[in-house]
Amino acid sequence: MSLAGKTAIITGSNSGIGLGIARELARAGADVVLNSFTDRDEDHALAAEIGQQTGTKARYIKADMSDGDACRALIEQAGACDILVNNAGIQHVAPIDQFPADKWDAIIAINMNSAFHTTAAALPMMRKAGWGRVVNIASAHGLTASPFKAAYIAAKHGVVGMTKTVALETAQEPITCNAICPGYVLTPLVEAQIPNTMKEYNMSREDVVKNVLLERQPSKEFATVEQLGGTTIFLCSDAAAQITGTTISVDGGWTAL
Ligand code: NAD
C-alpha cells in the first residue's frame, strides 16, 4: 500500500515506538514529521536519514507535548496532517500516596492532553483534504491496570475514551480514529525500568525481563516497533476504512488473560 502524497505527524518520535512507526510510514511513501521536545543535531539527522533512505520528505519539528499551545503549533507548522500518530509518552512508577504531583501532571499532559490538542488542530486539515487517520498509541494499560502506575493508567484509559468520541464525531467522514494498545516493547522507556526492578527484586536482568516485565505477556516475547509500524499502516489502508473507535491490542495475548 502506498501512502505517497500523505503527510504523517508522529509525536514523540526521536526514539522507540514513534521512531519505528515513522520509519514504517516513510517506507510506505508518506512524508513524515518527527517530533520531540529537544532540538539537537541528531534529531534533525534522524529525519534526514529517513528521507534519504525512503526518498520521502522527512522533517523534524521541536515541540513540547506537555504544552497545549506547542502541540497545536506543531500541527500548524507542519502545514498538513493526513495521518496523526499520538505517541509521545513518559512513565513514572510509585504508590499513589507517594506519587509526586508534578509527575502526575506531566504524565496526564504528555500522554493524554497532547492528543486532545493535536487532534483538535489536525481534524480541520483532514476535513479539508477529505481523508484522515488518527492513530493513538495507548497501551495494554489503557485496558487493564497494574499497581504503581496510576497516572499512566489514567492517561491511557483517557486516550482510549477520547479515541471513541473522536471516532463518533468523524463517523460520517472519510476519517478514522483508533488506538493501538501495545504490551511491552523493548524501548528506552521500558529499558529504564529494568535497573530499578533488578535492585528491588534482587534479580538478574534476564529474570526481570521474563518474570516481571513479561509476566503478563503470555507470548513471553516483546512486541516490536516494526510490528506497531505495520499495525499503523494497516489502519491507514483502505481495508481499515470502516475500523474506527476501536482498540487493537499488540500484546502477545496479555489482554486475553
Ligand atoms: P520512548 O521513551 O522510547 O519514547 C517516548 C518518546 O516521547 C520519545 O521520542 C521522547 O522524546 C518523547 N517525549 C517525551 N516527552 C515528550 C515531550 N514533553 N514532548 C515531546 N515528546 C516527548 O518510549 P516508547 O516506549 O517508545 O513509548 C512511546 C509510546 O508508546 C508512549 O506513549 C508509551 O506510553 C507507549 N507504550 C509503550 C510501551 C512499551 O512497552 N515500550 C507499551 C505500551 C505503550
Coordinates of C-alpha atoms and ligand atoms in Angstrom, one line a residue:
M1 CA 0.0 0.0 0.0
S2 CA 1.3 3.4 -0.9
L3 CA 1.0 6.4 1.3
A4 CA 2.7 8.7 -1.2
G5 CA 1.4 12.3 -1.0
K6 CA 0.3 11.9 2.6
T7 CA 1.9 13.8 5.4
A8 CA 2.2 11.9 8.8
I9 CA 3.0 13.6 12.0
I10 CA 4.2 11.3 14.8
T11 CA 4.6 12.9 18.2
G12 CA 7.5 11.8 20.4
S13 CA 9.3 10.1 17.5
N14 CA 13.0 10.6 18.0
S15 CA 13.1 7.3 19.8
G16 CA 11.4 3.9 20.4
I17 CA 7.9 3.2 19.1
G18 CA 7.4 6.6 17.5
L19 CA 10.6 6.4 15.5
G20 CA 9.7 2.8 14.5
I21 CA 6.3 3.9 13.2
A22 CA 7.8 6.9 11.4
R23 CA 10.3 4.7 9.6
E24 CA 7.5 2.3 8.5
L25 CA 5.2 5.2 7.4
A26 CA 8.1 6.7 5.3
R27 CA 8.9 3.2 3.9
A28 CA 5.2 3.2 2.7
G29 CA 5.8 6.5 1.0
A30 CA 4.4 9.1 3.5
D31 CA 6.2 12.4 4.2
V32 CA 6.9 12.2 7.9
V33 CA 7.3 14.8 10.6
L34 CA 9.3 13.6 13.5
N35 CA 8.9 15.4 16.9
S36 CA 10.2 15.6 20.4
F37 CA 10.9 18.4 22.9
T38 CA 14.7 18.6 22.1
D39 CA 16.3 20.4 19.2
R40 CA 19.6 18.6 18.7
D41 CA 21.5 18.0 15.5
E42 CA 20.9 14.3 16.0
D43 CA 17.1 14.9 15.9
H44 CA 17.3 16.6 12.5
A45 CA 19.9 14.0 11.4
L46 CA 17.4 11.2 12.1
A47 CA 14.8 12.9 9.8
A48 CA 17.5 13.4 7.1
E49 CA 18.4 9.7 7.3
I50 CA 14.8 8.6 6.9
G51 CA 14.3 11.0 4.0
Q52 CA 17.4 9.7 2.3
Q53 CA 16.6 6.0 2.8
T54 CA 13.0 6.3 1.6
G55 CA 13.0 9.2 -0.9
T56 CA 10.3 11.0 1.0
K57 CA 10.3 14.4 2.7
A58 CA 11.1 13.9 6.3
R59 CA 11.4 16.7 8.8
Y60 CA 11.9 17.2 12.5
I61 CA 9.9 19.8 14.4
K62 CA 10.6 20.6 18.0
A63 CA 7.5 20.9 20.2
D64 CA 7.0 20.1 23.9
M65 CA 3.9 17.9 24.1
S66 CA 3.4 18.9 27.8
D67 CA 2.4 22.4 26.4
G68 CA -1.0 22.5 24.7
D69 CA -0.2 25.6 22.6
A70 CA 3.0 23.8 21.4
C71 CA 1.0 20.8 20.4
R72 CA -1.2 22.9 18.3
A73 CA 1.7 24.8 16.9
L74 CA 3.4 21.5 15.8
I75 CA 0.4 20.7 13.6
E76 CA 0.2 24.3 12.2
Q77 CA 3.9 24.4 11.5
A78 CA 3.8 21.0 9.6
G79 CA 1.3 22.7 7.3
A80 CA -0.6 19.4 6.5
C81 CA -1.6 16.4 8.5
D82 CA -3.3 13.4 6.9
I83 CA -2.0 10.9 9.4
L84 CA -1.6 11.9 13.1
V85 CA 0.1 9.4 15.4
N86 CA -0.2 10.5 19.0
N87 CA 2.6 8.6 20.6
A88 CA 4.6 10.9 22.9
G89 CA 4.6 9.4 26.4
I90 CA 6.5 9.1 29.7
Q91 CA 6.2 6.9 32.7
H92 CA 6.6 7.2 36.5
V93 CA 6.1 4.3 38.9
A94 CA 5.1 5.0 42.6
P95 CA 2.3 4.1 45.0
I96 CA -0.5 6.6 44.7
D97 CA 0.0 8.1 48.2
Q98 CA 3.7 8.8 47.3
F99 CA 3.1 9.7 43.7
P100 CA 4.7 13.2 43.1
A101 CA 2.0 15.6 41.9
D102 CA 4.3 17.1 39.3
K103 CA 4.9 13.7 37.7
W104 CA 1.1 13.1 37.7
D105 CA 0.6 16.4 35.9
A106 CA 3.3 15.7 33.4
I107 CA 2.1 12.2 32.5
I108 CA -1.5 13.4 32.1
A109 CA -0.3 16.3 29.9
I110 CA 2.1 14.4 27.7
N111 CA 0.3 11.0 27.5
M112 CA -3.3 12.3 27.2
N113 CA -3.8 16.0 26.9
S114 CA -1.4 16.3 24.0
A115 CA -3.6 14.0 21.9
F116 CA -6.6 16.3 22.6
H117 CA -4.7 19.4 21.3
T118 CA -3.1 17.8 18.3
T119 CA -6.3 16.1 17.2
A120 CA -8.2 19.4 17.6
A121 CA -5.7 21.1 15.4
A122 CA -5.4 18.3 12.8
L123 CA -9.1 17.5 12.2
P124 CA -9.8 20.7 10.2
M125 CA -6.8 19.8 7.9
M126 CA -8.0 16.3 7.4
R127 CA -11.5 17.6 6.6
K128 CA -10.1 20.0 4.1
A129 CA -8.0 17.2 2.5
G130 CA -11.0 14.8 2.5
W131 CA -9.2 12.0 4.3
G132 CA -7.6 11.4 7.6
R133 CA -6.3 8.8 10.1
V134 CA -5.8 9.4 13.8
V135 CA -3.8 6.6 15.5
N136 CA -3.4 6.9 19.2
I137 CA -0.7 4.8 20.8
A138 CA -2.4 3.8 24.1
S139 CA -1.3 0.7 25.9
A140 CA -2.4 -2.6 27.4
H141 CA -2.6 -0.3 30.3
G142 CA -5.3 1.6 28.5
L143 CA -7.5 -1.5 29.0
T144 CA -6.2 -3.0 32.2
A145 CA -4.4 -1.8 35.3
S146 CA -1.2 -2.6 37.3
P147 CA -0.2 -1.2 40.7
F148 CA 2.0 1.9 41.0
K149 CA 1.2 3.3 37.6
A150 CA -1.9 5.4 38.5
A151 CA -1.1 8.4 36.2
Y152 CA -0.1 6.3 33.2
I153 CA -3.1 4.1 33.5
A154 CA -5.5 7.1 34.0
A155 CA -3.9 8.8 30.9
K156 CA -4.1 5.7 28.7
H157 CA -7.7 4.9 29.7
G158 CA -8.4 8.5 28.9
V159 CA -6.8 8.2 25.5
V160 CA -8.9 5.1 24.7
G161 CA -12.1 7.0 25.7
M162 CA -11.2 10.0 23.6
T163 CA -10.5 7.7 20.7
K164 CA -14.1 6.5 20.8
T165 CA -15.5 10.1 20.9
V166 CA -13.3 11.3 18.1
A167 CA -14.5 8.3 16.0
L168 CA -18.1 9.1 16.7
E169 CA -17.6 12.8 15.8
T170 CA -16.0 11.8 12.5
A171 CA -18.0 8.7 11.7
Q172 CA -19.7 10.0 8.6
E173 CA -16.4 11.5 7.2
P174 CA -13.5 9.7 5.5
I175 CA -11.6 10.0 8.8
T176 CA -11.0 7.2 11.3
C177 CA -9.6 7.3 14.9
N178 CA -8.3 4.2 16.6
A179 CA -6.0 3.3 19.4
I180 CA -3.2 0.7 19.3
C181 CA -2.6 -1.0 22.7
P182 CA 0.9 -2.4 22.8
G183 CA 2.0 -4.8 25.5
Y184 CA 5.7 -4.5 26.4
V185 CA 8.0 -3.3 23.7
L186 CA 11.7 -3.1 24.4
T187 CA 12.3 0.7 24.0
P188 CA 14.2 3.2 26.2
L189 CA 11.0 3.8 28.2
V190 CA 11.0 0.1 29.3
E191 CA 14.8 -0.3 29.4
A192 CA 14.8 2.5 32.0
Q193 CA 12.6 0.4 34.3
I194 CA 14.9 -2.6 34.3
P195 CA 17.8 -1.5 36.7
N196 CA 15.4 -0.4 39.5
T197 CA 13.4 -3.6 39.2
M198 CA 16.6 -5.7 39.3
K199 CA 17.6 -3.9 42.5
E200 CA 14.1 -4.1 44.0
Y201 CA 13.7 -7.8 43.5
N202 CA 17.4 -8.7 43.6
M203 CA 17.0 -10.4 40.2
S204 CA 19.1 -10.8 37.1
R205 CA 18.2 -8.8 34.0
E206 CA 17.0 -12.0 32.3
D207 CA 14.7 -12.8 35.3
V208 CA 13.3 -9.3 35.4
V209 CA 12.5 -9.4 31.6
K210 CA 10.9 -12.9 31.8
N211 CA 9.3 -12.9 35.2
V212 CA 8.4 -9.3 35.9
L213 CA 8.1 -7.3 32.6
L214 CA 6.8 -10.2 30.5
E215 CA 4.9 -11.9 33.4
R216 CA 1.6 -10.8 32.0
Q217 CA 2.6 -11.2 28.3
P218 CA 1.7 -14.8 27.5
S219 CA 3.9 -14.9 24.4
K220 CA 6.9 -14.2 26.6
E221 CA 8.2 -12.0 23.8
F222 CA 8.4 -8.3 23.4
A223 CA 6.3 -6.7 20.7
T224 CA 8.5 -4.8 18.2
V225 CA 8.4 -1.3 16.9
E226 CA 8.2 -2.7 13.3
Q227 CA 5.0 -4.6 14.3
L228 CA 3.5 -1.4 15.6
G229 CA 4.5 0.4 12.4
G230 CA 2.8 -2.4 10.4
T231 CA -0.4 -2.1 12.5
T232 CA -0.4 1.7 11.9
I233 CA 0.0 1.2 8.2
F234 CA -2.9 -1.3 8.2
L235 CA -5.1 1.4 10.0
C236 CA -4.1 3.8 7.2
S237 CA -5.2 1.3 4.5
D238 CA -8.5 1.2 2.6
A239 CA -9.1 -2.2 4.3
A240 CA -9.4 -0.4 7.6
A241 CA -11.7 2.4 6.4
Q242 CA -14.6 1.1 8.5
I243 CA -12.5 0.4 11.5
T244 CA -13.0 3.3 13.8
G245 CA -13.3 4.0 17.5
T246 CA -11.7 0.7 18.5
T247 CA -8.5 -0.6 20.1
I248 CA -6.1 -3.0 18.5
S249 CA -4.0 -5.0 21.0
V250 CA -0.5 -5.9 20.0
D251 CA 0.4 -7.5 23.3
G252 CA 1.2 -11.2 22.9
G253 CA -2.1 -12.2 24.5
W254 CA -1.9 -10.0 27.6
T255 CA -5.5 -8.7 27.5
A256 CA -6.8 -12.2 26.6
L257 CA -6.0 -13.4 30.1
Ligands
NAD1 P1 10.5 6.2 24.4 O1 10.9 6.8 25.7 O2 11.4 5.5 23.6 O3 9.8 7.3 23.5 C1 9.0 8.3 24.0 C2 9.0 9.4 23.0 O4 8.3 10.5 23.6 C3 10.5 9.9 22.8 O5 10.6 10.3 21.5 C4 10.5 11.2 23.7 O6 11.5 12.1 23.2 C5 9.1 11.7 23.5 N1 8.7 12.6 24.5 C6 8.8 12.5 25.9 N2 8.3 13.7 26.5 C7 8.0 14.5 25.5 C8 7.5 15.8 25.4 N3 7.3 16.5 26.5 N4 7.3 16.4 24.2 C9 7.5 15.7 23.1 N5 8.0 14.4 23.0 C10 8.2 13.8 24.2 O7 9.2 5.3 24.8 P2 8.3 4.3 23.9 O8 8.3 3.0 24.7 O9 8.7 4.3 22.5 O10 6.9 4.9 24.1 C11 6.2 5.5 23.1 C12 4.7 5.4 23.4 O11 4.3 4.1 23.5 C13 4.3 6.0 24.8 O12 3.1 6.7 24.7 C14 4.2 4.8 25.6 O13 3.3 5.0 26.7 C15 3.6 3.8 24.6 N6 3.8 2.4 25.0 C16 5.0 1.9 25.2 C17 5.1 0.5 25.6 C18 6.4 -0.1 25.8 O14 6.5 -1.2 26.3 N7 7.5 0.5 25.4 C19 4.0 -0.2 25.8 C20 2.7 0.4 25.6 C21 2.6 1.7 25.2

